Short mmCIF file of C-alpha atoms and ligand atoms in Angstrom, two decimals:
data_model
loop_
_atom_site.label_atom_id
_atom_site.label_comp_id
_atom_site.label_asym_id
_atom_site.label_seq_id
_atom_site.Cartn_x
_atom_site.Cartn_y
_atom_site.Cartn_z
CA UNK A 51 38.01 -33.34 -0.21
CA UNK A 52 39.84 -34.55 2.88
CA UNK A 53 41.41 -37.62 1.34
CA UNK A 54 41.84 -35.79 -1.93
CA UNK A 55 43.96 -33.17 -0.18
CA UNK A 56 46.13 -35.86 1.29
CA UNK A 57 46.29 -37.77 -1.99
CA UNK A 58 47.00 -34.68 -4.03
CA UNK A 59 49.90 -33.60 -1.81
CA UNK A 60 50.45 -30.36 -3.67
CA UNK A 61 53.90 -28.81 -3.29
CA UNK A 62 54.09 -25.66 -1.19
CA UNK A 63 54.87 -23.40 -4.15
CA UNK A 64 51.69 -24.49 -5.96
CA UNK A 65 49.58 -24.12 -2.82
CA UNK A 66 50.90 -20.61 -2.47
CA UNK A 67 50.01 -19.88 -6.09
CA UNK A 68 46.49 -21.19 -5.54
CA UNK A 69 46.16 -19.13 -2.37
CA UNK A 70 47.16 -15.96 -4.21
CA UNK A 71 44.45 -16.63 -6.78
CA UNK A 72 41.74 -17.51 -4.27
CA UNK A 73 42.38 -14.51 -2.03
CA UNK A 74 41.94 -12.14 -4.94
CA UNK A 75 38.95 -14.10 -6.25
CA UNK A 76 37.32 -13.83 -2.82
CA UNK A 77 37.71 -10.05 -2.83
CA UNK A 78 36.55 -9.66 -6.44
CA UNK A 79 33.49 -11.84 -5.85
CA UNK A 80 32.33 -10.82 -2.43
CA UNK A 81 33.51 -13.57 -0.11
CA UNK A 82 34.36 -10.66 2.13
CA UNK A 83 33.93 -9.16 5.52
CA UNK A 84 34.88 -5.83 7.08
CA UNK A 85 38.15 -5.83 8.96
CA UNK A 86 37.85 -5.64 12.75
CA UNK A 87 39.02 -2.83 14.98
CA UNK A 88 42.41 -4.38 15.77
CA UNK A 89 44.41 -3.14 12.75
CA UNK A 90 44.91 -0.34 10.27
CA UNK A 91 42.49 -2.00 7.86
CA UNK A 92 39.49 -1.28 10.13
CA UNK A 93 36.27 -1.04 8.17
CA UNK A 94 37.83 -2.07 4.84
CA UNK A 95 36.67 -5.12 2.94
CA UNK A 96 38.99 -8.08 3.38
CA UNK A 97 38.60 -11.70 2.33
CA UNK A 98 36.38 -13.54 4.81
CA UNK A 99 38.10 -16.47 6.54
CA UNK A 100 37.56 -19.57 4.40
CA UNK A 101 38.62 -23.19 4.03
CA UNK A 102 40.79 -23.56 0.94
CA UNK A 103 39.03 -26.79 -0.04
CA UNK A 104 35.49 -28.00 0.64
CA UNK A 105 35.05 -30.55 3.45
CA UNK A 106 33.53 -33.95 2.85
CA UNK A 107 29.91 -34.66 3.75
CA UNK A 108 28.45 -38.06 2.79
CA UNK A 109 25.50 -37.68 0.39
CA UNK A 110 23.17 -39.51 2.79
CA UNK A 111 24.05 -37.14 5.63
CA UNK A 112 23.49 -34.01 3.55
CA UNK A 113 20.22 -35.45 2.30
CA UNK A 114 19.08 -36.16 5.86
CA UNK A 115 19.86 -32.60 6.95
CA UNK A 116 18.13 -31.02 3.97
CA UNK A 117 15.10 -33.28 3.88
CA UNK A 118 14.10 -32.48 7.47
CA UNK A 119 14.25 -28.71 6.94
CA UNK A 120 10.66 -28.07 5.87
CA UNK A 121 9.44 -30.06 8.88
CA UNK A 122 11.66 -28.04 11.22
CA UNK A 123 10.43 -24.80 9.61
CA UNK A 124 6.79 -25.79 10.16
CA UNK A 125 7.52 -26.94 13.70
CA UNK A 126 9.01 -23.56 14.60
CA UNK A 127 5.93 -21.77 13.33
CA UNK A 128 3.62 -24.04 15.30
CA UNK A 129 5.58 -23.50 18.51
CA UNK A 130 5.49 -19.73 17.95
CA UNK A 131 1.69 -19.89 18.06
CA UNK A 132 1.59 -22.10 21.17
CA UNK A 133 1.59 -19.70 24.11
CA UNK A 134 1.25 -22.45 26.70
CA UNK A 135 4.30 -24.32 25.43
CA UNK A 136 6.38 -21.16 25.20
CA UNK A 137 5.42 -20.08 28.69
CA UNK A 138 5.99 -23.47 30.31
CA UNK A 139 9.34 -23.85 28.58
CA UNK A 140 10.67 -20.38 29.30
CA UNK A 141 9.08 -19.44 32.63
CA UNK A 142 12.10 -20.35 34.75
CA UNK A 143 14.61 -18.86 32.32
CA UNK A 144 12.95 -15.46 32.19
CA UNK A 145 13.04 -15.14 35.97
CA UNK A 146 16.83 -15.24 36.09
CA UNK A 147 17.99 -14.07 32.65
CA UNK A 148 17.28 -10.34 32.22
CA UNK A 149 17.77 -10.46 28.43
CA UNK A 150 15.27 -13.29 27.98
CA UNK A 151 13.01 -11.59 30.53
CA UNK A 152 12.91 -8.45 28.43
CA UNK A 153 12.21 -10.34 25.23
CA UNK A 154 9.39 -12.05 27.08
CA UNK A 155 8.01 -8.68 28.25
CA UNK A 156 7.89 -7.50 24.65
CA UNK A 157 6.09 -10.69 23.69
CA UNK A 158 3.54 -10.10 26.45
CA UNK A 159 3.07 -6.49 25.35
CA UNK A 160 2.42 -7.64 21.78
CA UNK A 161 -0.07 -10.22 23.01
CA UNK A 162 -2.00 -7.81 25.18
CA UNK A 163 -2.05 -5.14 22.47
CA UNK A 164 -3.37 -7.74 20.01
CA UNK A 165 -1.17 -9.06 17.21
CA UNK A 166 -1.31 -6.44 14.43
CA UNK A 167 0.46 -8.53 11.82
CA UNK A 168 -0.41 -12.23 11.58
CA UNK A 169 2.12 -12.95 8.83
CA UNK A 170 5.42 -14.22 10.24
CA UNK A 171 8.59 -14.79 8.28
CA UNK A 172 11.49 -17.00 9.25
CA UNK A 173 14.82 -17.05 7.47
CA UNK A 174 16.18 -19.99 9.42
CA UNK A 175 19.41 -21.94 9.62
CA UNK A 176 19.52 -25.37 11.19
CA UNK A 177 23.05 -26.29 12.31
CA UNK A 178 24.44 -29.80 12.69
CA UNK A 179 27.66 -31.63 13.37
CA UNK A 180 28.55 -35.12 12.23
CA UNK A 181 29.16 -37.07 15.44
CA UNK A 182 31.78 -39.71 14.67
CA UNK A 183 31.12 -43.10 16.27
CA UNK A 184 34.57 -44.49 15.43
CA UNK A 185 38.02 -43.41 16.53
CA UNK A 186 39.71 -42.69 13.21
CA UNK A 187 42.74 -40.63 12.34
CA UNK A 188 41.95 -37.11 11.09
CA UNK A 189 41.51 -37.15 7.33
CA UNK A 190 40.51 -40.82 7.07
CA UNK A 191 37.20 -41.44 5.37
CA UNK A 192 34.41 -42.73 7.59
CA UNK A 193 31.42 -44.80 6.49
CA UNK A 194 28.28 -42.66 6.38
CA UNK A 195 26.48 -44.99 8.78
CA UNK A 196 29.19 -44.36 11.39
CA UNK A 197 28.37 -40.66 11.37
CA UNK A 198 25.39 -39.39 13.32
CA UNK A 199 23.91 -36.12 12.15
CA UNK A 200 23.26 -34.17 15.36
CA UNK A 201 21.57 -30.81 15.63
CA UNK A 202 23.69 -28.17 17.34
CA UNK A 203 21.08 -25.42 17.29
CA UNK A 204 18.28 -23.93 15.25
CA UNK A 205 18.77 -20.24 14.42
CA UNK A 206 15.60 -18.23 14.06
CA UNK A 207 17.06 -14.71 14.03
CA UNK A 208 19.81 -13.11 11.92
CA UNK A 209 20.83 -16.44 10.38
CA UNK A 210 23.93 -15.36 8.55
CA UNK A 211 26.35 -16.33 5.78
CA UNK A 212 23.79 -17.17 3.08
CA UNK A 213 25.40 -14.47 0.95
CA UNK A 214 29.06 -15.26 1.48
CA UNK A 215 28.46 -18.99 1.22
CA UNK A 216 26.71 -18.67 -2.11
CA UNK A 217 29.92 -17.12 -3.46
CA UNK A 218 32.21 -19.54 -1.66
CA UNK A 219 30.43 -22.44 -3.39
CA UNK A 220 31.70 -20.94 -6.66
CA UNK A 221 35.18 -20.37 -5.25
CA UNK A 222 35.40 -24.00 -4.15
CA UNK A 223 34.68 -25.18 -7.69
CA UNK A 224 37.70 -23.17 -8.70
CA UNK A 225 40.02 -24.37 -5.92
CA UNK A 226 39.24 -28.03 -6.54
CA UNK A 227 39.99 -27.49 -10.21
CA UNK A 228 43.21 -25.60 -9.46
CA UNK A 229 44.27 -28.55 -7.32
CA UNK A 230 44.04 -30.68 -10.45
CA UNK A 231 40.78 -32.47 -9.70
CA UNK A 232 37.70 -32.80 -11.84
CA UNK A 233 34.51 -32.13 -9.98
CA UNK A 234 30.93 -33.12 -10.71
CA UNK A 235 27.71 -31.25 -9.90
CA UNK A 236 26.86 -33.98 -7.44
CA UNK A 237 30.10 -33.41 -5.52
CA UNK A 238 29.72 -29.64 -5.40
CA UNK A 239 25.99 -29.10 -5.81
CA UNK A 240 24.33 -25.85 -6.81
CA UNK A 241 24.01 -23.72 -3.70
CA UNK A 242 22.15 -20.43 -3.76
CA UNK A 243 20.97 -19.68 -0.21
CA UNK A 244 21.09 -15.89 -0.67
CA UNK A 245 18.74 -16.19 -3.57
CA UNK A 246 16.29 -18.34 -1.62
CA UNK A 247 16.42 -16.09 1.43
CA UNK A 248 15.94 -12.98 -0.72
CA UNK A 249 12.86 -14.58 -2.29
CA UNK A 250 11.43 -15.02 1.19
CA UNK A 251 11.87 -11.34 2.03
CA UNK A 252 10.43 -10.32 -1.32
CA UNK A 253 7.41 -12.56 -0.86
CA UNK A 254 6.83 -10.97 2.55
CA UNK A 255 7.03 -7.52 0.98
CA UNK A 256 4.41 -8.55 -1.60
CA UNK A 257 2.15 -9.93 1.12
CA UNK A 258 2.22 -6.62 2.95
CA UNK A 259 0.44 -5.18 -0.04
CA UNK A 260 1.77 -1.66 -0.41
CA UNK A 261 4.15 -1.34 -3.39
CA UNK A 262 5.57 1.93 -2.11
CA UNK A 263 6.44 0.54 1.34
CA UNK A 264 10.08 -0.33 2.04
CA UNK A 265 12.06 -3.26 3.39
CA UNK A 266 14.30 -2.29 6.31
CA UNK A 267 17.44 -4.24 7.17
CA UNK A 268 17.79 -3.63 10.89
CA UNK A 269 21.53 -3.69 11.46
CA UNK A 270 24.09 -3.22 14.19
CA UNK A 271 25.84 0.17 14.13
CA UNK A 272 29.19 -1.67 14.03
CA UNK A 273 28.67 -4.49 11.55
CA UNK A 274 31.57 -6.51 10.17
CA UNK A 275 29.37 -8.91 8.26
CA UNK A 276 27.77 -6.22 6.10
CA UNK A 277 28.66 -7.82 2.77
CA UNK A 278 26.77 -10.97 3.66
CA UNK A 279 23.70 -8.79 4.25
CA UNK A 280 24.35 -6.83 1.06
CA UNK A 281 24.20 -10.05 -0.96
CA UNK A 282 20.61 -10.54 0.19
CA UNK A 283 19.83 -6.93 -0.65
CA UNK A 284 21.33 -7.26 -4.15
CA UNK A 285 19.49 -10.54 -4.76
CA UNK A 286 16.23 -8.75 -3.95
CA UNK A 287 17.04 -6.02 -6.50
CA UNK A 288 17.84 -8.72 -9.07
CA UNK A 289 14.36 -10.11 -8.59
CA UNK A 290 12.61 -6.76 -8.28
CA UNK A 291 14.62 -3.54 -8.68
CA UNK A 292 11.61 -1.42 -7.73
CA UNK A 293 11.73 -2.39 -4.05
CA UNK A 294 13.46 0.15 -1.83
CA UNK A 295 15.63 -1.20 0.94
CA UNK A 296 16.87 0.90 3.86
CA UNK A 297 19.47 0.03 6.48
CA UNK A 298 18.63 1.28 9.97
CA UNK A 299 19.66 0.64 13.58
CA UNK A 300 17.32 0.17 16.54
CA UNK A 301 18.31 3.64 17.76
CA UNK A 302 17.38 5.16 14.41
CA UNK A 303 14.05 3.36 14.48
CA UNK A 304 13.48 4.66 17.99
CA UNK A 305 14.35 8.22 17.00
CA UNK A 306 12.80 8.51 13.55
CA UNK A 307 10.13 5.79 13.62
CA UNK A 308 6.48 6.29 14.50
CA UNK A 309 3.29 4.26 14.56
CA UNK A 310 0.19 5.77 12.99
CA UNK A 311 -3.36 5.10 14.19
CA UNK A 312 -3.43 1.86 12.16
CA UNK A 313 -0.08 0.80 13.69
CA UNK A 314 1.72 1.25 10.40
CA UNK A 315 5.42 1.71 11.08
CA UNK A 316 6.78 4.86 9.48
CA UNK A 317 10.51 5.63 9.31
CA UNK A 318 10.46 9.30 8.43
CA UNK A 319 7.85 9.27 5.68
CA UNK A 320 8.50 5.69 4.57
CA UNK A 321 6.04 2.99 5.51
CA UNK A 322 7.81 -0.23 6.47
CA UNK A 323 6.49 -3.42 4.88
CA UNK A 324 9.18 -5.79 6.15
CA UNK A 325 11.58 -5.42 9.05
CA UNK A 326 14.49 -7.86 8.63
CA UNK A 327 16.50 -8.13 11.84
CA UNK A 328 20.23 -8.71 11.55
CA UNK A 329 20.69 -7.28 15.03
CA UNK A 330 18.97 -7.82 18.36
CA UNK A 331 19.79 -11.52 18.71
CA UNK A 332 21.85 -11.29 21.88
CA UNK A 333 22.06 -9.24 25.08
CA UNK A 334 25.00 -7.06 23.98
CA UNK A 335 22.89 -5.78 21.07
CA UNK A 336 20.70 -3.87 23.58
CA UNK A 337 22.99 -1.44 25.41
CA UNK A 338 20.26 1.04 26.37
CA UNK A 339 16.53 1.47 26.99
CA UNK A 340 16.35 3.48 23.76
CA UNK A 341 17.52 0.43 21.82
CA UNK A 342 14.91 -1.73 23.54
CA UNK A 343 12.27 0.89 22.71
CA UNK A 344 13.24 0.63 19.05
CA UNK A 345 12.62 -3.12 19.20
CA UNK A 346 9.30 -2.65 20.99
CA UNK A 347 8.12 -0.15 18.40
CA UNK A 348 8.82 -2.65 15.64
CA UNK A 349 7.03 -5.47 17.43
CA UNK A 350 3.93 -3.38 18.16
CA UNK A 351 3.64 -2.38 14.52
CA UNK A 352 1.87 -3.79 11.51
CA UNK A 353 5.18 -4.34 9.67
CA UNK A 354 6.00 -7.95 8.82
CA UNK A 355 8.90 -8.92 11.04
CA UNK A 356 11.63 -11.36 10.21
CA UNK A 357 11.65 -12.68 12.81
CA UNK A 358 8.71 -11.78 15.03
CA UNK A 359 9.39 -11.77 18.77
CA UNK A 360 7.70 -15.20 18.92
CA UNK A 361 10.03 -16.64 16.30
CA UNK A 362 13.02 -15.30 18.19
CA UNK A 363 11.82 -16.94 21.41
CA UNK A 364 11.33 -20.26 19.62
CA UNK A 365 15.02 -20.20 18.67
CA UNK A 366 16.07 -20.27 22.34
CA UNK A 367 18.29 -23.17 23.36
CA UNK A 368 15.79 -23.83 26.16
CA UNK A 369 13.09 -24.60 23.59
CA UNK A 370 15.45 -26.97 21.80
CA UNK A 371 16.06 -28.79 25.08
CA UNK A 372 12.34 -28.97 25.89
CA UNK A 373 11.64 -30.35 22.40
CA UNK A 374 14.12 -33.14 23.04
CA UNK A 375 11.94 -34.49 25.87
CA UNK A 376 10.15 -37.74 25.05
CA UNK A 377 6.71 -36.92 23.68
CA UNK A 378 7.34 -33.20 23.15
CA UNK A 379 7.45 -33.29 19.36
CA UNK A 380 4.15 -35.19 19.28
CA UNK A 381 2.39 -32.10 20.58
CA UNK A 382 3.08 -30.47 17.21
CA UNK A 383 3.50 -33.30 14.71
CA UNK A 384 1.09 -36.20 14.27
CA UNK A 385 3.07 -38.19 11.69
CA UNK A 386 5.29 -40.61 13.64
CA UNK A 387 7.81 -40.97 10.83
CA UNK A 388 8.30 -37.23 10.73
CA UNK A 389 8.66 -37.13 14.51
CA UNK A 390 11.29 -39.85 14.31
CA UNK A 391 13.22 -38.14 11.52
CA UNK A 392 13.54 -34.95 13.57
CA UNK A 393 14.23 -36.72 16.84
CA UNK A 394 17.04 -38.73 15.24
CA UNK A 395 18.97 -35.49 14.92
CA UNK A 396 18.61 -34.48 18.58
CA UNK A 397 21.56 -34.78 20.93
CA UNK A 398 20.88 -35.60 24.59
CA UNK A 399 19.80 -32.49 26.44
CA UNK A 400 18.94 -31.77 30.04
CA UNK A 401 16.97 -29.12 31.87
CA UNK A 402 18.89 -27.49 34.71
CA UNK A 403 15.83 -25.96 36.38
CA UNK A 404 16.05 -26.08 40.17
CA UNK A 405 14.62 -29.38 41.35
CA UNK A 406 15.47 -33.09 41.33
CA UNK A 407 15.64 -33.43 37.54
CA UNK A 408 18.06 -30.50 37.27
CA UNK A 409 20.08 -31.83 40.23
CA UNK A 410 20.63 -35.09 38.37
CA UNK A 411 21.85 -33.19 35.32
CA UNK A 412 24.29 -31.21 37.46
CA UNK A 413 25.71 -34.45 38.86
CA UNK A 414 26.08 -35.85 35.34
CA UNK A 415 27.96 -32.78 34.20
CA UNK A 416 30.21 -32.66 37.26
CA UNK A 417 31.14 -36.34 36.82
CA UNK A 418 32.17 -35.85 33.16
CA UNK A 419 32.42 -32.17 32.26
CA UNK A 420 34.30 -33.00 29.03
CA UNK A 421 31.24 -34.83 27.69
CA UNK A 422 28.91 -31.81 27.85
CA UNK A 423 28.36 -28.24 26.72
CA UNK A 424 26.69 -25.74 29.04
CA UNK A 425 24.65 -23.25 27.03
CA UNK A 426 23.03 -19.97 28.01
CA UNK A 427 20.25 -18.34 25.95
CA UNK A 428 22.58 -16.39 23.70
CA UNK A 429 23.51 -16.21 20.01
CA UNK A 430 26.51 -15.33 17.95
CA UNK A 431 29.12 -17.63 19.46
CA UNK A 432 31.45 -17.35 22.43
CA UNK A 433 28.88 -17.83 25.21
CA UNK A 434 29.01 -21.57 25.93
CA UNK A 435 30.95 -23.21 28.74
CA UNK A 436 33.17 -26.27 28.37
CA UNK A 437 35.30 -28.60 30.52
CA UNK A 438 36.70 -26.83 33.61
CA UNK A 439 34.36 -23.87 33.06
CA UNK A 440 31.43 -26.27 33.56
CA UNK A 441 32.84 -27.59 36.84
CA UNK A 442 33.51 -24.05 38.02
CA UNK A 443 30.01 -22.90 37.10
CA UNK A 444 28.33 -25.71 38.99
CA UNK A 445 30.59 -25.29 41.97
CA UNK A 446 29.38 -21.70 42.18
CA UNK A 447 25.76 -22.21 41.16
CA UNK A 448 25.01 -25.78 42.16
CA UNK A 449 21.86 -24.96 44.08
CA UNK A 450 21.11 -21.50 42.78
CA UNK A 451 18.43 -20.38 40.35
CA UNK A 452 21.17 -19.02 38.07
CA UNK A 453 21.40 -22.43 36.51
CA UNK A 454 17.83 -22.08 35.11
CA UNK A 455 19.29 -19.72 32.51
CA UNK A 456 21.31 -22.57 30.97
CA UNK A 457 20.75 -25.95 29.41
CA UNK A 458 23.10 -28.91 29.41
CA UNK A 459 23.83 -30.65 26.12
CA UNK A 460 25.72 -33.76 25.14
CA UNK A 461 29.01 -32.73 23.57
CA UNK A 462 29.37 -33.82 19.96
CA UNK A 463 32.77 -35.05 18.80
CA UNK A 464 32.69 -34.49 15.07
CA UNK A 465 34.51 -36.33 12.37
CA UNK A 466 37.93 -34.79 11.85
CA UNK A 467 39.21 -33.98 8.41
CA UNK A 468 42.24 -32.18 7.03
CA UNK A 469 42.11 -28.79 5.40
CA UNK A 470 43.87 -25.47 5.01
CA UNK A 471 42.07 -22.67 6.85
CA UNK A 472 42.76 -19.28 5.34
CA UNK A 473 42.65 -16.52 7.97
CA UNK A 474 44.71 -13.38 8.23
CA UNK A 475 47.29 -13.63 10.94
CA UNK A 476 47.05 -17.42 11.17
CA UNK A 477 49.80 -19.62 9.69
CA UNK A 478 48.75 -21.41 6.54
CA UNK A 479 49.22 -25.10 7.30
CA UNK A 480 47.40 -28.37 6.76
CA UNK A 481 45.32 -28.77 9.93
CA UNK A 482 43.03 -31.24 11.63
CA UNK A 483 39.61 -29.68 11.41
CA UNK A 484 35.94 -30.27 12.25
CA UNK A 485 32.89 -28.85 10.51
CA UNK A 486 29.39 -27.69 11.30
CA UNK A 487 26.81 -28.02 8.54
CA UNK A 488 24.03 -25.44 8.25
CA UNK A 489 20.83 -25.76 6.23
CA UNK A 490 18.87 -22.66 5.24
CA UNK A 491 15.10 -22.57 5.22
CA UNK A 492 12.34 -20.05 4.62
CA UNK A 493 8.94 -20.18 6.27
CA UNK A 494 6.08 -17.74 5.87
CA UNK A 495 2.90 -18.44 7.77
CA UNK A 496 -0.19 -16.66 8.96
CA UNK A 497 -1.97 -18.52 11.73
CA UNK A 498 -2.67 -22.01 10.38
CA UNK A 499 -2.03 -20.94 6.80
CA UNK A 500 1.30 -22.01 5.35
CA UNK A 501 2.27 -19.51 2.67
CA UNK A 502 5.86 -20.53 1.91
CA UNK A 503 7.97 -23.38 3.24
CA UNK A 504 11.19 -24.41 1.58
CA UNK A 505 14.79 -25.43 2.12
CA UNK A 506 17.21 -23.20 0.22
CA UNK A 507 20.79 -24.30 0.47
CA UNK A 508 23.60 -25.16 2.81
CA UNK A 509 26.81 -23.89 4.36
CA UNK A 510 29.64 -25.22 6.46
CA UNK A 511 31.79 -23.67 9.12
CA UNK A 512 35.09 -25.35 9.81
CA UNK A 513 37.49 -24.89 12.71
CA UNK A 514 40.68 -26.41 14.04
CA UNK A 515 39.97 -29.50 16.15
CA UNK A 516 39.86 -28.58 19.81
CA UNK A 517 38.47 -25.09 19.29
CA UNK A 518 35.35 -25.01 21.43
CA UNK A 519 33.31 -22.26 19.84
CA UNK A 520 32.27 -21.92 16.22
CA UNK A 521 31.58 -18.28 15.21
CA UNK A 522 33.20 -16.84 12.08
CA UNK A 523 32.93 -13.12 12.82
CA UNK A 524 33.90 -14.02 16.40
CA UNK A 525 37.13 -15.44 14.90
CA UNK A 526 36.83 -19.14 15.75
CA UNK A 527 35.84 -20.77 12.46
CA UNK A 528 36.07 -20.24 8.70
CA UNK A 529 33.51 -20.49 5.92
CA UNK A 530 33.33 -23.78 4.08
CA UNK A 531 31.05 -25.78 1.78
CA UNK A 532 30.29 -29.50 1.60
CA UNK A 533 32.08 -31.79 -0.85
CA UNK A 534 29.47 -34.51 -1.31
CA UNK A 535 30.74 -38.07 -1.53
P1 LIG B 39 25.39 -19.80 19.07
O1 LIG B 39 23.94 -19.48 18.95
O2 LIG B 39 26.12 -18.84 19.94
O3 LIG B 39 26.03 -20.02 17.73
P2 LIG B 39 25.73 -22.68 19.40
O4 LIG B 39 24.80 -23.59 20.11
O5 LIG B 39 25.75 -22.79 17.93
O6 LIG B 39 25.44 -21.18 19.87
O7 LIG B 39 27.19 -22.91 19.96
C1 LIG B 39 28.32 -22.23 19.45
C2 LIG B 39 29.34 -23.24 18.96
O8 LIG B 39 29.69 -24.14 20.00
C3 LIG B 39 28.87 -24.11 17.81
O9 LIG B 39 29.07 -23.47 16.57
C4 LIG B 39 29.74 -25.35 17.99
O10 LIG B 39 31.01 -25.14 17.39
C5 LIG B 39 29.91 -25.43 19.49
N1 LIG B 39 28.90 -26.35 20.07
C6 LIG B 39 27.66 -26.03 20.44
N2 LIG B 39 26.99 -27.10 20.92
C7 LIG B 39 27.85 -28.14 20.83
C8 LIG B 39 27.77 -29.53 21.15
N3 LIG B 39 26.67 -30.05 21.68
N4 LIG B 39 28.86 -30.29 20.92
C9 LIG B 39 29.99 -29.77 20.41
N5 LIG B 39 30.13 -28.47 20.08
C10 LIG B 39 29.08 -27.65 20.28
MG1 LIG B 40 25.56 -21.48 16.40
MG1 LIG B 41 22.80 -19.37 17.13
#
């Protein structure tokens, strides 16, 4: 839509009219989020931040991202079952990163107790940026073959925005129309990630095999993104209104949950078939031992977890970096074409583990800090280091083990477009923006048996050029969808 925005050149009064319509539409149709603690609206539903128009993605690029998803899904499952690979990849991280160390302890506890539930469920989101090989002015169209699709990260826990994005896809049909453009299904394709993700949870519930057992959405006590989660819940009811779904926190699971002699997880009197984690992805989610105990109880149980502790570990940035090593993918995938198609999406990545290889990476980063991103093993946005922060970090930790907790990644400079980002408190103006494309996927596997594996839709997050981080709830980016050219 980038060039279309420029070409359309709507007058301000009409833009304002459109904005008034879209803001109300967003609230009426659940493109919404709970207001943060900063104002009088705290806890009330407000429109989620969104791009007024969809952002352009070349058809070939979207196809590339979507077509690799089932291979990525399968790869994640295979890694989750490969103890040796997990241990070799994470052994230096867990020594210095207490959060990762504790996740690893839980994994070891599960292993020594014997895995009680072989079925594992992933609701994944694979995130990419379009690295632009040419220097073009923001808003100019770029040939698809001058854009490299590069993976930013693979999310294996609490992959969010399937719900809100499903609704935003509908809103974007409206905004393009209101701007006076006709739009085809190819340009704004059907996009129903919440539906696909809900099917995954429902399938897991069926596999558990007790029709009176419940699905639990494990949520943070202070959750601004509740509506996104509710969309998944409502989609499950649409498919099967007889399933009961509870929302619980780790603390509540710790206090009211118990394991019976068969390791069934009971919350009060309710047996849990599926535990869907929308919390527990990052260190701040575990403020006390009681919270950690809640997580441990879940992992030691027979409930089907989405994700299991193994799946969460596989989503670590360290694993992504280890997979980018020459030959690493071949351990899991025998088809060379498949290997190549995944590897094509990898950015350059470097281990920082103490030793000569890590030393070289540190030198690289210090020579050109603006060309890299320094990433710890965290989720949810706001944790990476850029530019001067990188130099500062390595000045302090050049030869210390602290650096094992991070990986170094080539910085992607995405194609810049023009769009209006609609956020409360931010002036409404045509801005230079960059986008991150996410592809949703569902995987259900039990040992070597693949039970479900599909790709189920896409999303975009768009931010003002020059903003380092990308989180929406964290306030950096807005929701968006692809306009396929
Ligand atoms: P998180 O799990 O916290 O979301 P990410 O790896 O996705 O961690 O990083 C957060 C944000 O930082 C991304 O949404 C993106 O905007 C930016 N980012 C991450 N890696 C890169 C990169 N290699 N190049 C450019 N930007 C990046
Ligand atoms: Mg991310
Ligand atoms: Mg993430």
